Amino acid sequence: MRHLLATVVGKTVRVVAKLRGGGSALPGLIAEKIDPEFLPRTLGTLPHGVVVISGTNGKTTTTKMVVELLQGQGLKVFTNRTGSNFTRGVVAAVLGESNPAGKLRADIAVLELDEAHAVHFVKLVPPRYSLLLNVMRDQLDRFGEIETTAGFLRKIAEATTEAVVLNREDHRIAGLAAAVTAPGIRYFGLAPGLRRMFPSDDDMRSGAIGEIAALPDADVVLSACDGPAATFTVNGRDVDAQLKLTGVYNVYNSAAALALARTVLGEAADEAALLRSLEAVTPAFGRGESLTVNGQPLDLVLVKNPAGFRLALKSFPAAGFRTMIAINDNYADGRDMSWLWDVDFDSLAEAGVDEVSGVRAYDMALRLFYEDVPVGRVDTDLTASLRRFIELGPEQPKRIYCTYTAMLALRRELGKLTEVEVVS
């Protein structure tokens, strides 16, 4: 009875919230209050169980890849598409996809979860499979030291019942193998020559790429990478792919997604179809998403920690583009913006940054000043800054690096000017 009541009330609140332009997590919060067992009651009935994807960087795009890979194999997949990766966000997504009785029309759930909130989730719903991507310094005001984040991910590994997929190149992630009680452990990884492209948190802090001894065998290895062209070694066999995803970090995430999909599907996997699905995946919203404004491309690139920002700058050359940086410090972004000083912005020095905006615009501008990067205009008003950024360069391609809540605000404004995918 509680489950039905939670479904009815939650769905009603969801409709009202959408009409008022409210956030996606509110209906989930209310449904959880009515029925604290809402998630296990709903997700516990899925025939192929629940997959959890977590880690500091790459969760949203990797989740999108895994969903499309599994759908390409004929599975009906439920996922939290909004990127609201707290437990109440998952509940809200369930409310949107379930029937009036609270039953999901799906075979499997593939969920992106925030590292800290995943700990609460896996206590309620032990995942059958999990993928743990990496551990980087991120939102120190929320997570504290990096070992705390690793501890959150350890809880996910411990709770997983069937198989855990780990990043063998990140020693903190690979070390979680000791916590796994599930019968299966698989790895994804890099060829030795590519390690410099994807430094770990320790590599960035030391300024040197350390050697990793006695690496475990990986089910999927990214063995070559040239822009969107990639070669994966899968079970000792090289396969080439031409990806639609942008950014070198997303190419590595593709190896993770392939490894997880192969783990879930087992011997039933259609390898050729997996590759076709992977090549068809486009960037998740705001993660290298390319829109068209005045006939010119406008790329939105999410940045939220030193590693992500560094890899984004490496992935997208500045030459020929107008550049904007929008930094907010709302809860979902993390309050502590000191990490901006750990990012090298020298690649922007020649072309400069046309607009710096967001709540922490002046902090960002100061950082660029000390990097000798010219800045055209600093304005905390995102709407005004975006309008000026577009109007002053109508014939030029554009790129915006932005934190999470800045990205959401910019997408709303851009939706008034061009077609923007609605994610609800």
Coordinates of C-alpha atoms in Angstrom, one line a residue:
M1 CA 0.0 0.0 0.0
R2 CA 2.8 2.4 0.9
H3 CA 4.5 1.7 -2.5
L4 CA 1.3 2.5 -4.4
L5 CA 0.7 5.7 -2.4
A6 CA 4.3 6.8 -2.9
T7 CA 4.0 6.1 -6.7
V8 CA 0.7 8.1 -7.0
V9 CA 1.9 11.1 -4.9
G10 CA 5.4 11.1 -6.4
K11 CA 4.0 11.0 -10.0
T12 CA 1.6 13.9 -9.1
V13 CA 4.4 16.0 -7.6
R14 CA 6.6 15.2 -10.6
V15 CA 4.0 16.6 -13.0
V16 CA 3.5 19.8 -10.9
A17 CA 7.3 20.3 -10.5
K18 CA 7.8 20.0 -14.3
L19 CA 5.0 22.6 -14.9
R20 CA 6.6 25.0 -12.5
G21 CA 10.1 24.3 -13.8
G22 CA 11.2 22.6 -10.6
G23 CA 14.1 20.2 -10.0
S24 CA 14.0 16.6 -11.0
A25 CA 14.8 15.2 -7.5
L26 CA 11.8 16.6 -5.5
P27 CA 9.3 13.9 -6.4
G28 CA 11.9 11.3 -5.4
L29 CA 12.4 13.0 -2.0
I30 CA 8.7 12.9 -1.3
A31 CA 8.2 9.3 -2.5
E32 CA 11.1 8.2 -0.2
K33 CA 9.4 9.9 2.7
I34 CA 6.2 8.0 2.1
D35 CA 7.9 4.6 1.4
P36 CA 11.5 4.3 2.5
E37 CA 11.5 0.8 0.7
F38 CA 10.4 2.3 -2.6
L39 CA 13.6 1.6 -4.4
P40 CA 14.2 -2.0 -3.3
R41 CA 10.5 -2.8 -4.0
T42 CA 10.8 -1.4 -7.6
L43 CA 14.3 -2.4 -8.7
G44 CA 14.3 -5.7 -6.9
T45 CA 11.9 -7.1 -9.5
L46 CA 14.2 -6.5 -12.6
P47 CA 15.2 -9.8 -14.2
H48 CA 18.8 -8.8 -14.8
G49 CA 19.2 -6.7 -11.7
V50 CA 20.9 -3.4 -11.1
V51 CA 24.2 -2.0 -12.4
V52 CA 25.9 0.8 -10.5
I53 CA 28.5 3.1 -12.2
S54 CA 30.5 5.5 -10.0
G55 CA 33.8 7.3 -9.7
T56 CA 35.0 10.9 -9.8
N57 CA 35.1 11.5 -13.6
G58 CA 33.1 10.2 -16.5
K59 CA 30.0 8.7 -14.8
T60 CA 27.4 10.3 -17.0
T61 CA 28.9 9.6 -20.4
T62 CA 30.0 6.1 -19.5
T63 CA 26.5 5.3 -18.2
K64 CA 25.0 6.6 -21.5
M65 CA 27.4 4.3 -23.4
V66 CA 26.5 1.2 -21.3
V67 CA 22.8 1.9 -21.7
E68 CA 23.1 2.1 -25.5
L69 CA 25.4 -0.9 -25.7
L70 CA 22.9 -3.1 -23.7
Q71 CA 19.9 -1.7 -25.7
G72 CA 21.7 -2.7 -28.8
Q73 CA 21.7 -6.2 -27.5
G74 CA 17.9 -6.2 -27.1
L75 CA 17.6 -5.3 -23.4
K76 CA 15.1 -2.8 -22.1
V77 CA 17.2 -0.6 -19.9
F78 CA 16.1 1.8 -17.1
T79 CA 18.5 4.6 -16.2
N80 CA 18.6 8.0 -14.5
R81 CA 19.0 10.1 -17.6
T82 CA 18.9 13.5 -15.9
G83 CA 22.3 13.0 -14.3
S84 CA 20.7 13.5 -10.9
N85 CA 22.9 10.9 -9.3
F86 CA 21.7 11.1 -5.7
T87 CA 19.3 8.4 -4.4
R88 CA 16.3 10.7 -4.5
G89 CA 17.2 11.4 -8.2
V90 CA 17.0 7.7 -9.0
V91 CA 13.6 7.5 -7.2
A92 CA 12.4 10.5 -9.3
A93 CA 13.6 8.7 -12.5
V94 CA 11.7 5.5 -11.5
L95 CA 8.6 7.6 -11.0
G96 CA 8.9 8.9 -14.5
E97 CA 9.4 5.4 -16.1
S98 CA 7.1 3.2 -14.0
N99 CA 3.4 2.4 -14.6
P100 CA 0.7 3.6 -12.1
A101 CA 1.2 0.5 -10.0
G102 CA 4.9 1.4 -9.6
K103 CA 6.3 -1.4 -11.9
L104 CA 9.2 -0.6 -14.2
R105 CA 9.0 -1.7 -17.8
A106 CA 12.7 -2.8 -17.9
D107 CA 15.0 -5.8 -17.9
I108 CA 17.9 -4.1 -16.2
A109 CA 18.7 -0.8 -14.4
V110 CA 22.0 1.0 -15.2
L111 CA 22.5 3.8 -12.7
E112 CA 25.1 6.6 -12.4
L113 CA 25.6 7.3 -8.7
D114 CA 27.4 10.0 -6.8
E115 CA 30.2 8.4 -4.8
A116 CA 28.9 9.4 -1.4
H117 CA 25.2 8.8 -2.1
A118 CA 26.0 5.4 -3.6
V119 CA 26.8 4.1 -0.1
H120 CA 23.2 4.7 1.0
F121 CA 21.9 3.3 -2.3
V122 CA 23.8 0.0 -2.1
K123 CA 22.5 -0.6 1.4
L124 CA 19.0 -0.5 0.0
V125 CA 19.6 -2.2 -3.3
P126 CA 22.8 -4.3 -3.6
P127 CA 23.9 -4.1 -7.3
R128 CA 24.4 -7.2 -9.3
Y129 CA 27.2 -5.5 -11.3
S130 CA 29.3 -2.3 -10.6
L131 CA 31.8 -0.3 -12.6
L132 CA 34.3 1.9 -10.6
L133 CA 36.1 4.4 -12.9
N134 CA 38.6 6.4 -11.0
V135 CA 39.4 8.4 -7.8
M136 CA 40.4 12.1 -8.2
R137 CA 40.3 15.1 -5.9
D138 CA 36.8 16.5 -6.3
Q139 CA 34.5 18.6 -4.1
L140 CA 36.8 18.6 -1.1
D141 CA 34.2 20.4 0.9
R142 CA 31.9 17.4 0.5
F143 CA 34.2 14.4 0.3
G144 CA 37.3 15.5 2.2
E145 CA 40.5 13.7 1.4
I146 CA 40.8 11.4 -1.6
E147 CA 41.0 8.3 0.6
T148 CA 37.5 9.1 1.8
T149 CA 36.2 8.9 -1.8
A150 CA 38.0 5.6 -2.2
G151 CA 36.3 4.4 0.9
F152 CA 32.9 5.2 -0.6
L153 CA 33.7 3.2 -3.7
R154 CA 34.9 0.3 -1.5
K155 CA 31.4 0.1 -0.1
I156 CA 30.0 -0.3 -3.6
A157 CA 32.5 -3.0 -4.4
E158 CA 31.7 -4.8 -1.1
A159 CA 27.9 -4.7 -1.8
T160 CA 28.1 -6.0 -5.4
T161 CA 26.8 -9.5 -5.7
E162 CA 27.9 -10.8 -9.2
A163 CA 30.8 -8.9 -10.7
V164 CA 32.9 -5.7 -10.3
V165 CA 34.7 -4.0 -13.2
L166 CA 37.7 -2.0 -12.1
N167 CA 40.2 0.5 -13.6
R168 CA 43.5 -1.3 -13.4
E169 CA 45.5 2.0 -14.1
D170 CA 44.2 3.7 -10.9
H171 CA 45.9 2.0 -8.0
R172 CA 43.2 3.1 -5.6
I173 CA 40.5 1.5 -7.8
A174 CA 42.6 -1.6 -8.6
G175 CA 43.2 -2.0 -4.8
L176 CA 39.5 -2.4 -4.2
A177 CA 39.7 -5.9 -5.6
A178 CA 40.6 -7.0 -2.1
A179 CA 37.2 -5.8 -0.9
V180 CA 35.2 -7.7 -3.6
T181 CA 33.2 -10.7 -2.3
A182 CA 31.4 -11.2 -5.6
P183 CA 32.5 -14.1 -7.8
G184 CA 33.7 -11.9 -10.7
I185 CA 36.3 -9.2 -11.0
R186 CA 37.2 -7.7 -14.4
Y187 CA 39.4 -4.9 -15.4
F188 CA 39.7 -2.3 -18.2
G189 CA 43.0 -0.5 -18.9
L190 CA 45.5 1.2 -21.1
A191 CA 48.4 0.2 -23.3
P192 CA 51.6 1.4 -21.6
G193 CA 52.2 4.1 -24.3
L194 CA 48.9 5.8 -23.4
R195 CA 49.3 6.2 -19.7
R196 CA 50.8 9.7 -20.0
M197 CA 47.6 10.8 -21.7
F198 CA 45.5 9.8 -18.6
P199 CA 47.4 10.7 -15.5
S200 CA 46.1 9.5 -12.1
D201 CA 45.6 12.0 -9.2
D202 CA 49.0 11.0 -7.8
D203 CA 50.7 11.5 -11.2
M204 CA 49.3 15.0 -11.4
R205 CA 50.4 15.9 -7.9
S206 CA 53.9 14.5 -8.4
G207 CA 54.3 15.9 -12.0
A208 CA 55.6 12.5 -13.1
I209 CA 54.0 9.3 -14.5
G210 CA 54.8 6.5 -12.2
E211 CA 55.3 2.9 -13.1
I212 CA 52.6 0.4 -12.2
A213 CA 54.1 -3.0 -11.5
A214 CA 52.3 -6.4 -12.0
L215 CA 49.1 -5.1 -13.7
P216 CA 46.3 -7.6 -13.8
D217 CA 45.1 -8.7 -17.2
A218 CA 42.3 -6.5 -18.5
D219 CA 39.2 -7.7 -20.4
V220 CA 39.3 -4.5 -22.6
V221 CA 42.4 -2.3 -23.2
L222 CA 42.5 1.0 -25.0
S223 CA 45.6 0.3 -27.1
A224 CA 45.6 3.2 -29.5
C225 CA 43.9 6.6 -29.6
D226 CA 44.0 9.3 -32.3
G227 CA 41.1 11.8 -31.8
P228 CA 37.9 9.8 -32.2
A229 CA 39.7 6.9 -33.7
A230 CA 40.4 4.1 -31.2
T231 CA 41.8 0.6 -31.1
F232 CA 40.6 -1.7 -28.3
T233 CA 42.2 -5.0 -27.4
V234 CA 39.4 -7.3 -26.4
N235 CA 40.4 -10.7 -25.2
G236 CA 43.7 -10.4 -27.0
R237 CA 42.1 -9.3 -30.3
D238 CA 42.4 -5.8 -31.7
V239 CA 39.2 -4.0 -32.9
D240 CA 39.1 -0.6 -34.4
A241 CA 36.4 2.0 -33.8
Q242 CA 35.5 5.4 -35.1
L243 CA 33.7 7.2 -32.2
K244 CA 31.3 10.1 -32.3
L245 CA 32.3 11.0 -28.7
T246 CA 34.6 14.0 -28.2
G247 CA 37.4 14.2 -25.7
V248 CA 40.2 11.7 -25.0
Y249 CA 38.7 10.9 -21.6
N250 CA 35.5 9.7 -23.3
V251 CA 37.6 7.4 -25.5
Y252 CA 39.0 5.7 -22.4
N253 CA 35.6 5.6 -20.8
S254 CA 34.6 3.6 -23.9
A255 CA 36.9 0.8 -22.8
A256 CA 35.2 0.8 -19.4
A257 CA 31.8 0.7 -21.0
L258 CA 32.8 -2.2 -23.3
A259 CA 34.2 -4.1 -20.3
L260 CA 31.0 -3.7 -18.3
A261 CA 28.7 -4.6 -21.1
R262 CA 30.7 -7.7 -21.8
T263 CA 30.5 -8.6 -18.2
V264 CA 26.8 -8.2 -18.0
L265 CA 26.0 -10.0 -21.2
G266 CA 28.5 -12.9 -20.8
E267 CA 28.6 -15.4 -23.6
A268 CA 25.4 -13.9 -25.1
A269 CA 27.2 -10.8 -26.2
D270 CA 27.1 -10.0 -29.9
E271 CA 30.6 -8.4 -30.3
A272 CA 29.9 -6.9 -33.7
A273 CA 26.7 -5.3 -32.5
L274 CA 28.5 -4.0 -29.4
L275 CA 31.0 -2.2 -31.6
R276 CA 28.3 -0.7 -33.8
S277 CA 26.5 0.6 -30.8
L278 CA 29.6 2.1 -29.4
E279 CA 30.4 3.9 -32.6
A280 CA 26.9 5.4 -32.6
V281 CA 27.0 6.9 -29.1
T282 CA 26.9 10.7 -29.0
P283 CA 28.0 12.8 -26.0
A284 CA 25.8 13.1 -22.9
F285 CA 24.2 16.4 -22.3
G286 CA 26.9 19.0 -21.5
R287 CA 29.7 16.5 -21.8
G288 CA 31.2 17.7 -25.0
E289 CA 27.7 18.2 -26.4
S290 CA 27.7 20.2 -29.6
L291 CA 24.8 22.6 -30.4
T292 CA 24.3 24.8 -33.4
V293 CA 23.8 28.6 -32.9
N294 CA 23.7 31.0 -35.8
G295 CA 24.9 28.2 -38.1
Q296 CA 28.1 27.7 -36.0
P297 CA 28.9 24.9 -33.5
L298 CA 28.8 25.7 -29.8
D299 CA 30.4 23.0 -27.5
L300 CA 29.4 22.6 -23.9
V301 CA 32.2 21.0 -21.8
L302 CA 31.6 20.1 -18.2
V303 CA 34.5 20.7 -15.8
K304 CA 34.4 20.0 -12.1
N305 CA 37.9 19.0 -10.9
P306 CA 41.6 19.4 -11.9
A307 CA 41.8 16.2 -13.9
G308 CA 38.6 16.7 -15.8
F309 CA 39.5 20.3 -16.7
R310 CA 43.0 19.4 -17.8
L311 CA 41.8 16.6 -20.0
A312 CA 39.1 18.9 -21.5
L313 CA 41.7 21.5 -22.4
K314 CA 43.9 18.8 -23.9
S315 CA 41.0 17.4 -25.9
F316 CA 39.7 20.6 -27.4
P317 CA 42.2 22.9 -29.2
A318 CA 41.5 26.6 -28.6
A319 CA 42.6 27.9 -32.0
G320 CA 39.8 29.1 -34.1
F321 CA 37.2 29.1 -31.3
R322 CA 35.7 31.8 -29.1
T323 CA 36.0 30.6 -25.5
M324 CA 33.9 31.1 -22.4
I325 CA 34.4 29.8 -18.9
A326 CA 31.5 29.7 -16.5
I327 CA 32.2 28.7 -12.9
N328 CA 29.5 28.3 -10.2
D329 CA 29.9 27.1 -6.6
N330 CA 26.5 25.8 -5.8
Y331 CA 26.2 22.6 -3.8
A332 CA 26.1 20.3 -6.9
D333 CA 29.3 22.0 -8.1
G334 CA 31.2 21.9 -4.8
R335 CA 31.8 25.0 -2.8
D336 CA 35.6 24.8 -2.8
M337 CA 37.0 26.3 -6.0
S338 CA 40.7 26.2 -4.9
W339 CA 41.1 23.3 -7.4
L340 CA 41.2 25.8 -10.2
W341 CA 44.8 26.6 -9.2
D342 CA 45.7 23.0 -10.1
V343 CA 44.8 23.4 -13.7
D344 CA 47.2 24.5 -16.4
F345 CA 45.5 27.1 -18.7
D346 CA 48.5 27.9 -20.9
S347 CA 46.7 26.3 -23.9
L348 CA 44.3 29.3 -23.8
A349 CA 47.0 32.0 -23.7
E350 CA 47.3 32.6 -27.4
A351 CA 43.6 32.9 -28.2
G352 CA 42.5 34.2 -24.8
V353 CA 39.1 33.8 -23.1
D354 CA 36.3 36.0 -24.4
E355 CA 33.9 35.7 -21.5
V356 CA 34.3 34.6 -17.8
S357 CA 31.1 34.2 -16.0
G358 CA 29.2 32.5 -13.2
V359 CA 29.1 33.0 -9.4
R360 CA 32.9 32.6 -9.2
A361 CA 33.7 34.5 -12.3
Y362 CA 36.3 36.8 -10.6
D363 CA 38.1 33.8 -9.0
M364 CA 38.4 32.3 -12.4
A365 CA 39.6 35.5 -14.0
L366 CA 42.2 35.9 -11.3
R367 CA 43.5 32.4 -12.0
L368 CA 43.7 33.3 -15.7
F369 CA 45.5 36.5 -14.9
Y370 CA 48.3 34.6 -13.2
E371 CA 48.5 32.3 -16.2
D372 CA 48.9 35.3 -18.5
V373 CA 45.7 34.4 -20.3
P374 CA 43.9 37.4 -21.8
V375 CA 40.3 37.8 -20.7
G376 CA 37.8 39.9 -22.7
R377 CA 35.0 40.4 -20.1
V378 CA 34.1 39.2 -16.6
D379 CA 30.5 39.2 -15.7
T380 CA 28.7 37.1 -13.0
D381 CA 25.4 37.3 -14.9
L382 CA 25.4 34.1 -16.9
T383 CA 22.5 35.2 -19.2
A384 CA 24.1 38.5 -20.1
S385 CA 27.5 36.9 -20.6
L386 CA 26.1 34.2 -22.8
R387 CA 24.2 36.7 -25.0
R388 CA 27.3 38.8 -25.4
F389 CA 29.5 35.8 -26.1
I390 CA 27.2 34.8 -29.0
E391 CA 26.4 38.3 -30.4
L392 CA 30.0 39.5 -30.6
G393 CA 31.2 36.5 -32.7
P394 CA 28.2 35.3 -34.8
E395 CA 30.4 33.7 -37.5
Q396 CA 32.8 31.9 -35.1
P397 CA 32.6 28.4 -33.6
K398 CA 32.3 28.6 -29.8
R399 CA 33.2 26.5 -26.7
I400 CA 32.1 26.9 -23.1
Y401 CA 33.8 25.2 -20.2
C402 CA 31.3 25.2 -17.3
T403 CA 30.6 23.6 -13.9
Y404 CA 27.4 21.6 -13.5
T405 CA 24.9 24.2 -12.4
A406 CA 26.3 26.7 -14.8
M407 CA 25.8 24.1 -17.6
L408 CA 22.2 23.6 -16.6
A409 CA 21.5 27.3 -16.6
L410 CA 23.3 27.8 -20.0
R411 CA 21.4 25.0 -21.6
R412 CA 18.1 26.6 -20.5
E413 CA 19.2 29.9 -22.1
L414 CA 20.5 28.2 -25.2
G415 CA 17.2 26.4 -25.6
K416 CA 15.7 29.8 -26.4
L417 CA 18.1 30.1 -29.4
T418 CA 18.5 26.6 -30.8
E419 CA 17.4 23.0 -30.4
V420 CA 18.6 21.6 -27.1
E421 CA 17.7 18.0 -26.0
V422 CA 15.3 18.1 -23.1
V423 CA 16.4 15.8 -20.3
S424 CA 13.7 15.1 -17.8

